mmCIF file of N, CA and C in Angstrom:
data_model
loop_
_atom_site.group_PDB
_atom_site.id
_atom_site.type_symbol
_atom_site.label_atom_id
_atom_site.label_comp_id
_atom_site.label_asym_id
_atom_site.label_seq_id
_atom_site.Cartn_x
_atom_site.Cartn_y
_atom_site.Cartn_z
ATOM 1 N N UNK A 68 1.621 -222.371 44.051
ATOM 2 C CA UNK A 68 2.414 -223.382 44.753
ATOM 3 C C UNK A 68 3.888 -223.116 44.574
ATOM 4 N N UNK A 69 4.832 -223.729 45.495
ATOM 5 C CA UNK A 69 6.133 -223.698 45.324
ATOM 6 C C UNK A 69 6.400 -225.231 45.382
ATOM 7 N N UNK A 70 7.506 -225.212 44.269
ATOM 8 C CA UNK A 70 8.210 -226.208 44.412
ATOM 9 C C UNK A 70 9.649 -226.146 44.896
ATOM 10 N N UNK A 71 10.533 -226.979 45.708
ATOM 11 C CA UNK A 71 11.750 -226.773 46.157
ATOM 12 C C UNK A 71 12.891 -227.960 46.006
ATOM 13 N N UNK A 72 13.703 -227.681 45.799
ATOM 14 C CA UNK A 72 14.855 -228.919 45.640
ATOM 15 C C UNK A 72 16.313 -228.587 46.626
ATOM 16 N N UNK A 73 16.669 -229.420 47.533
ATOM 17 C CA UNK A 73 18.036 -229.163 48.059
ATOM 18 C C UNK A 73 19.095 -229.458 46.736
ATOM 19 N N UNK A 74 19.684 -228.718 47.834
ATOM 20 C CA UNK A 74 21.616 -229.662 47.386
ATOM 21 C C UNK A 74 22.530 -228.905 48.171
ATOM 22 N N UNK A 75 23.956 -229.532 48.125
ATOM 23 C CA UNK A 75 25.264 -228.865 49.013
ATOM 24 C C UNK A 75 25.008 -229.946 50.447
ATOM 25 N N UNK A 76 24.320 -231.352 50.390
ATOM 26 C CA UNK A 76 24.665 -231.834 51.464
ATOM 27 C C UNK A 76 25.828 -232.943 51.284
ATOM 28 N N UNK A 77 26.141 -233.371 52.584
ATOM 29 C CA UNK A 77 27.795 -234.298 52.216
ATOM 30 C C UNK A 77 28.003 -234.794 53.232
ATOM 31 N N UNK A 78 29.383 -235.509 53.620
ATOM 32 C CA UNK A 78 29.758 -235.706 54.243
ATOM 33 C C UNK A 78 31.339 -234.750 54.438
ATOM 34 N N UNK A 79 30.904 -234.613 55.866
ATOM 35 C CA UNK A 79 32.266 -233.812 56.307
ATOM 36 C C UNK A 79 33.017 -233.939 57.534
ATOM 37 N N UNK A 80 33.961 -233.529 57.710
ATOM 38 C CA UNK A 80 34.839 -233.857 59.571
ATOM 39 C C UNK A 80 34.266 -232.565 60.007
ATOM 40 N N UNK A 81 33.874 -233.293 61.468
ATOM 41 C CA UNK A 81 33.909 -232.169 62.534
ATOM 42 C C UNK A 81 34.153 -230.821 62.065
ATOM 43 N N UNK A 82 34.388 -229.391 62.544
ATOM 44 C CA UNK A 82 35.087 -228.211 62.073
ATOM 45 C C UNK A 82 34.908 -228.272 60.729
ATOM 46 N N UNK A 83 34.519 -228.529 60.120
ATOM 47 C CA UNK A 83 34.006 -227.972 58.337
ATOM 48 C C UNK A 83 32.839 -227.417 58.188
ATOM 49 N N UNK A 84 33.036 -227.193 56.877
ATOM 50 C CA UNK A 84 31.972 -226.468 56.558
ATOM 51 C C UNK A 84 31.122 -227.132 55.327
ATOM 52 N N UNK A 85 29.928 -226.231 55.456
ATOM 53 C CA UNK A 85 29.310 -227.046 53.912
ATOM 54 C C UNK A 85 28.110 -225.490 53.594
ATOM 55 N N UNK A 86 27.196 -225.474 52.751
ATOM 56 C CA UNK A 86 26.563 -224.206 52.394
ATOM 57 C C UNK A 86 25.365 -225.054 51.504
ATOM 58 N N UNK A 87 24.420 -225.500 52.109
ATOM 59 C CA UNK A 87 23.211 -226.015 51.479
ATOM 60 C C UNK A 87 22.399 -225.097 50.700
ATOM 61 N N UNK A 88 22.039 -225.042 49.766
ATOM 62 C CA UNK A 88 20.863 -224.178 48.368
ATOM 63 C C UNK A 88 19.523 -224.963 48.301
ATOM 64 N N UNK A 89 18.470 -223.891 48.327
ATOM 65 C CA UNK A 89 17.421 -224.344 47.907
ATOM 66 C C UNK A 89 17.093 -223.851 46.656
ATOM 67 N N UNK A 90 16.503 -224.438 45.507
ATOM 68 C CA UNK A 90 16.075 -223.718 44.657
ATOM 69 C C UNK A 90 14.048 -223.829 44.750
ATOM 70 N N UNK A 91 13.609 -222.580 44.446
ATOM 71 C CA UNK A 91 12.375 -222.488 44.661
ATOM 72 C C UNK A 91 11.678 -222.533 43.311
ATOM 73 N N UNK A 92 10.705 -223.136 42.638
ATOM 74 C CA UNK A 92 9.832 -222.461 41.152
ATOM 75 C C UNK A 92 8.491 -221.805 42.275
ATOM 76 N N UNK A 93 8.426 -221.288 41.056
ATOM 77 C CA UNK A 93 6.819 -220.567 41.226
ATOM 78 C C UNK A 93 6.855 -219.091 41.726
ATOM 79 N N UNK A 94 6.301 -218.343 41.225
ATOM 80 C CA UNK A 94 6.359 -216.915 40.582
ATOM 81 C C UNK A 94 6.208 -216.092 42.160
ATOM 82 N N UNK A 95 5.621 -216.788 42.908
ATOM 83 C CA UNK A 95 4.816 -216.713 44.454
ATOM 84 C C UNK A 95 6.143 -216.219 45.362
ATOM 85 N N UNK A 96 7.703 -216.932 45.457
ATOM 86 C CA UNK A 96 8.902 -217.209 45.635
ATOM 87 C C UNK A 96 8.787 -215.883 47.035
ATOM 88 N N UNK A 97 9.039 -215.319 46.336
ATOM 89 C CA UNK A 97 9.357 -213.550 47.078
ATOM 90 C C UNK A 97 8.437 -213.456 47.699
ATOM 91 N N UNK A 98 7.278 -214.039 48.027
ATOM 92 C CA UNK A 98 6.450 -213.191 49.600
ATOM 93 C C UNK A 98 6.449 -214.477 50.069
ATOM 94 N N UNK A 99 7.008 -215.406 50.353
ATOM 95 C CA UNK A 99 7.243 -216.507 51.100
ATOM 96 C C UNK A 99 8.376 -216.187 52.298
ATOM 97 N N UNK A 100 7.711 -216.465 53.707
ATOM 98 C CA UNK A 100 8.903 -216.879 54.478
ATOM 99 C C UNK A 100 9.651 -218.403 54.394
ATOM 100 N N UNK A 101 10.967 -218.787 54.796
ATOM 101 C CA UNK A 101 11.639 -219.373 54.041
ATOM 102 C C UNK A 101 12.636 -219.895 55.592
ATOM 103 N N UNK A 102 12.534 -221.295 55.273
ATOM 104 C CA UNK A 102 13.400 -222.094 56.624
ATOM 105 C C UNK A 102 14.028 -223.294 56.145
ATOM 106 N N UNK A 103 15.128 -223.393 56.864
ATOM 107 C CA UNK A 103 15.763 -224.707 57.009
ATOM 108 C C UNK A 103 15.149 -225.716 58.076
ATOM 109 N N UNK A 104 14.819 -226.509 58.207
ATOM 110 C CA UNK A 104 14.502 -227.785 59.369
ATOM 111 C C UNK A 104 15.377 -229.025 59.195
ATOM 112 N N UNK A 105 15.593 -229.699 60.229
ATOM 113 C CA UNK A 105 16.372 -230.943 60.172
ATOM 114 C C UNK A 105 15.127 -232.186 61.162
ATOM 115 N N UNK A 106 15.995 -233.091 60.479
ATOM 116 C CA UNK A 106 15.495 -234.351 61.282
ATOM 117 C C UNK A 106 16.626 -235.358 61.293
ATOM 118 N N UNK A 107 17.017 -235.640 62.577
ATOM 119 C CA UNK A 107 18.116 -236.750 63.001
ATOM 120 C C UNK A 107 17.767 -237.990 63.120
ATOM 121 N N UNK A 108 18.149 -238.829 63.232
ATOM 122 C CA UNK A 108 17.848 -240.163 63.490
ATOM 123 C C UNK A 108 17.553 -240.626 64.696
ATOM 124 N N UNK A 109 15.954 -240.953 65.057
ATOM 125 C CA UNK A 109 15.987 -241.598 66.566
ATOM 126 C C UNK A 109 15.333 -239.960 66.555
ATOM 127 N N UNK A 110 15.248 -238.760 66.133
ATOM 128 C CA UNK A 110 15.146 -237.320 67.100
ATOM 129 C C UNK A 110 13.813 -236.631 66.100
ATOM 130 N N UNK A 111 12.895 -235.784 66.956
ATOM 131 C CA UNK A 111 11.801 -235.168 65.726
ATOM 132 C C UNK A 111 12.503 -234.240 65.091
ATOM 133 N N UNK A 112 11.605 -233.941 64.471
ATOM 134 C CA UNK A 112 12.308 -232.870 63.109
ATOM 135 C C UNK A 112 12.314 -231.494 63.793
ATOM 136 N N UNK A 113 13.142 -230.571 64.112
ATOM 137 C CA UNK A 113 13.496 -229.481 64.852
ATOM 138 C C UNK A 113 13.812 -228.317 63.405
ATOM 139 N N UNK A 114 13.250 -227.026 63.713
ATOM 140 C CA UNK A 114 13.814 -225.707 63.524
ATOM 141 C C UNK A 114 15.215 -225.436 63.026
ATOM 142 N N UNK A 115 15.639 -225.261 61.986
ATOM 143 C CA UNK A 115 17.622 -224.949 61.990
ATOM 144 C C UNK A 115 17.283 -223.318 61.806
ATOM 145 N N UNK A 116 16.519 -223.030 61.236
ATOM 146 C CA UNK A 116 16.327 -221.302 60.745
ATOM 147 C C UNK A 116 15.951 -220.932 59.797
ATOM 148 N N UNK A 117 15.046 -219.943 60.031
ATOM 149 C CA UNK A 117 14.249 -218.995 59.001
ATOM 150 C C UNK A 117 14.072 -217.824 58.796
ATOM 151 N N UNK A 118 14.177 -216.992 57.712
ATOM 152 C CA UNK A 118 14.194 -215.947 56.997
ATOM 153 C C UNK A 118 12.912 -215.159 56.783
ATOM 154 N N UNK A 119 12.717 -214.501 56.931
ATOM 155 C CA UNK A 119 11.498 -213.699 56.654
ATOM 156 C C UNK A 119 11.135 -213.107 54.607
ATOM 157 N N UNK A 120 10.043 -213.045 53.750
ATOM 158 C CA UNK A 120 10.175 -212.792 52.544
ATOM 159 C C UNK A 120 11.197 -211.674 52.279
ATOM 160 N N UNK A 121 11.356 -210.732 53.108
ATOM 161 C CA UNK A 121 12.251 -209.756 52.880
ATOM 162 C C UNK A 121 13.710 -209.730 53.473
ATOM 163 N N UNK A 122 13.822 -211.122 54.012
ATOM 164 C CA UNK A 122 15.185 -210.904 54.534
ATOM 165 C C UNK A 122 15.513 -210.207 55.477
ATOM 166 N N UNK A 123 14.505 -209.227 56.120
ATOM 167 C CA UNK A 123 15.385 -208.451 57.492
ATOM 168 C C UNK A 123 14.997 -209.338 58.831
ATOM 169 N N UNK A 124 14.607 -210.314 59.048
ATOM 170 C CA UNK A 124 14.734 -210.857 59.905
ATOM 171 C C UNK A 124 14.948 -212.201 59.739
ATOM 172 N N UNK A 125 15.377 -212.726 60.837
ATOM 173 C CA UNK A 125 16.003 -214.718 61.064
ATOM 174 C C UNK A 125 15.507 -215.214 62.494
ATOM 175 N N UNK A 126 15.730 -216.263 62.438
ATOM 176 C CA UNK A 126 15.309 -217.011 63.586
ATOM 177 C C UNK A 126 16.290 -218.199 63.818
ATOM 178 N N UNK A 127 17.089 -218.524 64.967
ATOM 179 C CA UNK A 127 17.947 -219.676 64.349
ATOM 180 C C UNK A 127 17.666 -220.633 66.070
ATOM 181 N N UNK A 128 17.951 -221.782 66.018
ATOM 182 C CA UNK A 128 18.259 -222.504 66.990
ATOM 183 C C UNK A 128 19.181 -222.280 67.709
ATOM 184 N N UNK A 129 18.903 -222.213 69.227
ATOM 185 C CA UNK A 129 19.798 -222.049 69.819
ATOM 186 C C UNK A 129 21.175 -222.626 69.756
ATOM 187 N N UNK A 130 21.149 -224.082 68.847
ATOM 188 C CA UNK A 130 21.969 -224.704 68.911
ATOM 189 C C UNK A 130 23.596 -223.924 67.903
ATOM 190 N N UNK A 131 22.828 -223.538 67.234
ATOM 191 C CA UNK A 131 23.509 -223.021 65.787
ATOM 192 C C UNK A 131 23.909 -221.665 65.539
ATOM 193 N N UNK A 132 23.289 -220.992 66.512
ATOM 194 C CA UNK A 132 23.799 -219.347 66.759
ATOM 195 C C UNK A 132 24.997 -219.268 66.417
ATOM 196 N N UNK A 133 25.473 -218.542 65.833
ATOM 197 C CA UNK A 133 26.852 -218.222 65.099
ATOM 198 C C UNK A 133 27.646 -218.992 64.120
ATOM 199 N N UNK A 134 27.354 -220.169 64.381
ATOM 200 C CA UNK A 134 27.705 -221.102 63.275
ATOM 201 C C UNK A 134 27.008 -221.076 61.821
ATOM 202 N N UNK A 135 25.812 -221.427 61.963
ATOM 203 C CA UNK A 135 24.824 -221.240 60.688
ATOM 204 C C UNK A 135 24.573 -220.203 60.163
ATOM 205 N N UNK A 136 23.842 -219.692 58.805
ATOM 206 C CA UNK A 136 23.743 -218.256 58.512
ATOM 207 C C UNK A 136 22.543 -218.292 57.781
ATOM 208 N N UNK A 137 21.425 -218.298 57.318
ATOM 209 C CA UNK A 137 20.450 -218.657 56.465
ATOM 210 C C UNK A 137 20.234 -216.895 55.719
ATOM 211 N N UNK A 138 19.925 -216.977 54.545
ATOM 212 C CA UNK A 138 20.165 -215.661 53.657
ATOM 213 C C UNK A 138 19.327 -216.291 52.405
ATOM 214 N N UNK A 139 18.739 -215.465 51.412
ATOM 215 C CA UNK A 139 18.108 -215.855 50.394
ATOM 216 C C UNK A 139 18.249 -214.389 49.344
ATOM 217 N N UNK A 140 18.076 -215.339 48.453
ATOM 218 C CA UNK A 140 18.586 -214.324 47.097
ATOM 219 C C UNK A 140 17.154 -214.446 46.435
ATOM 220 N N UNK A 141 16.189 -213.334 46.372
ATOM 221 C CA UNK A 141 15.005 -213.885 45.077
ATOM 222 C C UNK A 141 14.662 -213.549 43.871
ATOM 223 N N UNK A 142 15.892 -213.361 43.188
ATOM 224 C CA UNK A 142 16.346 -213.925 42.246
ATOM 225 C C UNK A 142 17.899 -214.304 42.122
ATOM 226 N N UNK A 143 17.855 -215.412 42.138
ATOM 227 C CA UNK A 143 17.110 -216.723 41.674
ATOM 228 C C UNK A 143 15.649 -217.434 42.597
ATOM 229 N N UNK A 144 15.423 -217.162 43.405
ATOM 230 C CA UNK A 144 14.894 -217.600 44.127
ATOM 231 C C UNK A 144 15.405 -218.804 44.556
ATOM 232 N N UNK A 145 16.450 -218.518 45.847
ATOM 233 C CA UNK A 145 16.847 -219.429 46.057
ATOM 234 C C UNK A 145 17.322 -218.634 47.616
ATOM 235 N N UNK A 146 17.207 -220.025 48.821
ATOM 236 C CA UNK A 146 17.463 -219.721 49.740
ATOM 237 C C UNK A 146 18.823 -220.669 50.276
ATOM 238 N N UNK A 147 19.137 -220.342 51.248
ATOM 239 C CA UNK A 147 20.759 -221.109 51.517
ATOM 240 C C UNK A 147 20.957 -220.847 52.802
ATOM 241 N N UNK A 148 21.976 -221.872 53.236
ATOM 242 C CA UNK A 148 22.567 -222.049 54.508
ATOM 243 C C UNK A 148 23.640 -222.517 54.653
ATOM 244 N N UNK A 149 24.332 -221.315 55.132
ATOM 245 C CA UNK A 149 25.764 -221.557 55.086
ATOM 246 C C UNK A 149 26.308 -221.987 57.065
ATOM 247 N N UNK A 150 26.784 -223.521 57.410
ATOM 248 C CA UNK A 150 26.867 -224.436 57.581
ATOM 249 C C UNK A 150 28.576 -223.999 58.652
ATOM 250 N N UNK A 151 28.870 -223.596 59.655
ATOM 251 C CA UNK A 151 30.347 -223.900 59.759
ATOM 252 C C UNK A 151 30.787 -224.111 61.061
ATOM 253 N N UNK A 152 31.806 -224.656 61.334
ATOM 254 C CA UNK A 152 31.974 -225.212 62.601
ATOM 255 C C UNK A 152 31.006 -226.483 62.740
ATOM 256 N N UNK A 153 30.906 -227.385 61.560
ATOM 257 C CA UNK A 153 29.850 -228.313 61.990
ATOM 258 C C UNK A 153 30.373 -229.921 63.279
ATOM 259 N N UNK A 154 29.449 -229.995 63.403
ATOM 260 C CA UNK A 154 29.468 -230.964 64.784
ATOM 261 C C UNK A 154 29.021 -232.159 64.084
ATOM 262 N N UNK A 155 29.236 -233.144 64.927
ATOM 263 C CA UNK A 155 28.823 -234.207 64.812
ATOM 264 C C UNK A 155 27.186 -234.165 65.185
ATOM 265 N N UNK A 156 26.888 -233.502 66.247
ATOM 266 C CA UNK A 156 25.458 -233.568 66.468
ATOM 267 C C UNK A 156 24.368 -232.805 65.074
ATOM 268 N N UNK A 157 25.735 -231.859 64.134
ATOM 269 C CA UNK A 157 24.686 -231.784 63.143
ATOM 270 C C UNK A 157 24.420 -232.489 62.210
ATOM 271 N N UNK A 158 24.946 -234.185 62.250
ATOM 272 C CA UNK A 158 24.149 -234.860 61.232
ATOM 273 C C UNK A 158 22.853 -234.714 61.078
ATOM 274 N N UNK A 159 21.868 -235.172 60.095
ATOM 275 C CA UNK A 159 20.559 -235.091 60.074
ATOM 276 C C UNK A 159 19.977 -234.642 58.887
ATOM 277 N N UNK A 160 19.383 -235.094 58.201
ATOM 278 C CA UNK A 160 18.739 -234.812 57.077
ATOM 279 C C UNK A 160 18.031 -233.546 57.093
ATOM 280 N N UNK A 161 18.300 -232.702 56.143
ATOM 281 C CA UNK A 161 18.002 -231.047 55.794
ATOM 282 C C UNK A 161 17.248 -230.482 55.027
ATOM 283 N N UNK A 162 15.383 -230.162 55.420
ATOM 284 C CA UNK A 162 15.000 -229.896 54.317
ATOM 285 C C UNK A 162 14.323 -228.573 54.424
ATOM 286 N N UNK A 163 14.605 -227.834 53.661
ATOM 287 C CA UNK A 163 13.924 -226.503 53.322
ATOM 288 C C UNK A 163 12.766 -226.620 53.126
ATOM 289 N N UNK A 164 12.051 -225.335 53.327
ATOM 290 C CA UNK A 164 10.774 -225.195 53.838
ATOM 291 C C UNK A 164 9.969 -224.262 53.716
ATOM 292 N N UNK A 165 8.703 -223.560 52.705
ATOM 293 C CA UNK A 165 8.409 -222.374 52.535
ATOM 294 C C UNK A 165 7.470 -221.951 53.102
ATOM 295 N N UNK A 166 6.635 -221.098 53.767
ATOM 296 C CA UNK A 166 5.890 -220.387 54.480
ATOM 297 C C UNK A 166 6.138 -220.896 55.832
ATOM 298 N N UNK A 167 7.368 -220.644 56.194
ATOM 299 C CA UNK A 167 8.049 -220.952 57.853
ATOM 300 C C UNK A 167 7.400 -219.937 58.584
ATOM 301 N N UNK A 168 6.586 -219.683 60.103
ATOM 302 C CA UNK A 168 6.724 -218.832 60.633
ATOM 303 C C UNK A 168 7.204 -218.859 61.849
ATOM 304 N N UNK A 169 8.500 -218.374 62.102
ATOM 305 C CA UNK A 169 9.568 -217.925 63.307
ATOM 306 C C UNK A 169 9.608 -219.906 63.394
ATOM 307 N N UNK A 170 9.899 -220.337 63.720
ATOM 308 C CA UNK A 170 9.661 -222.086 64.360
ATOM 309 C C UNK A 170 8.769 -222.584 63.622
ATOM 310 N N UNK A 171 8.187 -222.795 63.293
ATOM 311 C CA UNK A 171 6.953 -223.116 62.670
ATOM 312 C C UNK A 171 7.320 -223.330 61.010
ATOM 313 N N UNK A 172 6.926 -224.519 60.405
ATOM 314 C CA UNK A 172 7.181 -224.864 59.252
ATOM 315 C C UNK A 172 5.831 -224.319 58.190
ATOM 316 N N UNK A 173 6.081 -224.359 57.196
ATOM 317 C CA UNK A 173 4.997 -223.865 56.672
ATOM 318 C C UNK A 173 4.687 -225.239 55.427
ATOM 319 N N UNK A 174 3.899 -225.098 54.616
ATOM 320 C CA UNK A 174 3.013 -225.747 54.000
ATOM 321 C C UNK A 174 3.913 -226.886 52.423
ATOM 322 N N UNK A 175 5.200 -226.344 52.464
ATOM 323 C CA UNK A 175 5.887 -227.198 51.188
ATOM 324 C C UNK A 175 7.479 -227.432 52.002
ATOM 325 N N UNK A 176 7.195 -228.661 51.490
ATOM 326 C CA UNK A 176 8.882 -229.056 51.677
ATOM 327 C C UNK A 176 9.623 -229.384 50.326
ATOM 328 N N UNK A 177 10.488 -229.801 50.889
ATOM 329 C CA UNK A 177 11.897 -229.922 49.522
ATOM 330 C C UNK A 177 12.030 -231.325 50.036
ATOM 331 N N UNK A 178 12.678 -232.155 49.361
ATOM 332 C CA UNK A 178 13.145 -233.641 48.977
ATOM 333 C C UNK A 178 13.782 -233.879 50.683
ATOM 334 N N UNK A 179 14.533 -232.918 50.597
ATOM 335 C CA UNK A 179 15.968 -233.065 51.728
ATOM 336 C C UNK A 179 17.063 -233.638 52.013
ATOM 337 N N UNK A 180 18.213 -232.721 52.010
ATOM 338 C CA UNK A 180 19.592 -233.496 51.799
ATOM 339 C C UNK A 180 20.546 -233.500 52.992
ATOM 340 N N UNK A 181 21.192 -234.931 52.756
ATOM 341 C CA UNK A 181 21.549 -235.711 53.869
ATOM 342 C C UNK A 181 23.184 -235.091 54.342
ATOM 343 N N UNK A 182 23.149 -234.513 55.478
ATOM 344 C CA UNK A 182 24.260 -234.101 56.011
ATOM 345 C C UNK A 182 25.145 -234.617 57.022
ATOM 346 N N UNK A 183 26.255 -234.989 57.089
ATOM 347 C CA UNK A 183 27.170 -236.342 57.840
ATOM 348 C C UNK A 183 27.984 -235.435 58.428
ATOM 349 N N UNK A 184 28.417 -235.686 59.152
ATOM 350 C CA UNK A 184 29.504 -235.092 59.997
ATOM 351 C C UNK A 184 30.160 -235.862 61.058
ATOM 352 N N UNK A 185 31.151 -236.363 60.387
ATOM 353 C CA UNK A 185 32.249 -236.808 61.254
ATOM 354 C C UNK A 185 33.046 -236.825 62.434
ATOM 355 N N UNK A 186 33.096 -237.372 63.576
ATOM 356 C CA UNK A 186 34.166 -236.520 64.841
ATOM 357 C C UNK A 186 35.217 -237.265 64.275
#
């Protein structure tokens, strides 16, 4: 099993930035594919982007192309999303996600942390 915990969510203005961390336990970490998902208020829970266990491939929302960056380090085992040019439409609670495939969430989530964004 994996366990996962956010952090790096906040409140921010428009045009900022922020860089959300997941931390992962469990020895398993490294052959896991690995995603961010959001859920807005009033909206279903949508895709932000996912990483493949080895890192050579991503998947991101159309919405977020160039703005977002999703990358993972395993060791620590920890995956991240670095956040810029944020919008107001990216409020929405942020939770990481392990055995993502391409869109597709996979089987453990994380707590999920709450991201504000100001106009």
């Amino acid at each position: 099993q994996v366990q996962l915990v956010e952090s790096g969510g906040g409140l921010v203005q428009a045009g900022g930035s922020l860089r959300l961390s997941c931390a992962a336990s469990g020895r398993t970490f490294i052959r896991y594919n690995m995603g961010w998902f959001r859920r807005a208020p009033g909206k279903e829970r949508e895709v932000v982007a996912t990483i493949t266990w080895s890192g050579d491939r991503t998947y991101y929302l159309d919405s977020v192309k160039g703005r977002f960056t999703i990358s993972r380090d395993n060791a620590p085992n920890t995956v991240y999303l670095q956040m810029n040019s944020l919008k107001p439409e990216d409020t929405a609670v942020y939770f990481c996600n392990a055995g993502a495939d391409v869109a597709r969430p996979g089987l453990y989530w994380g707590q999920g942390t709450q991201v504000t964004v100001s106009s």
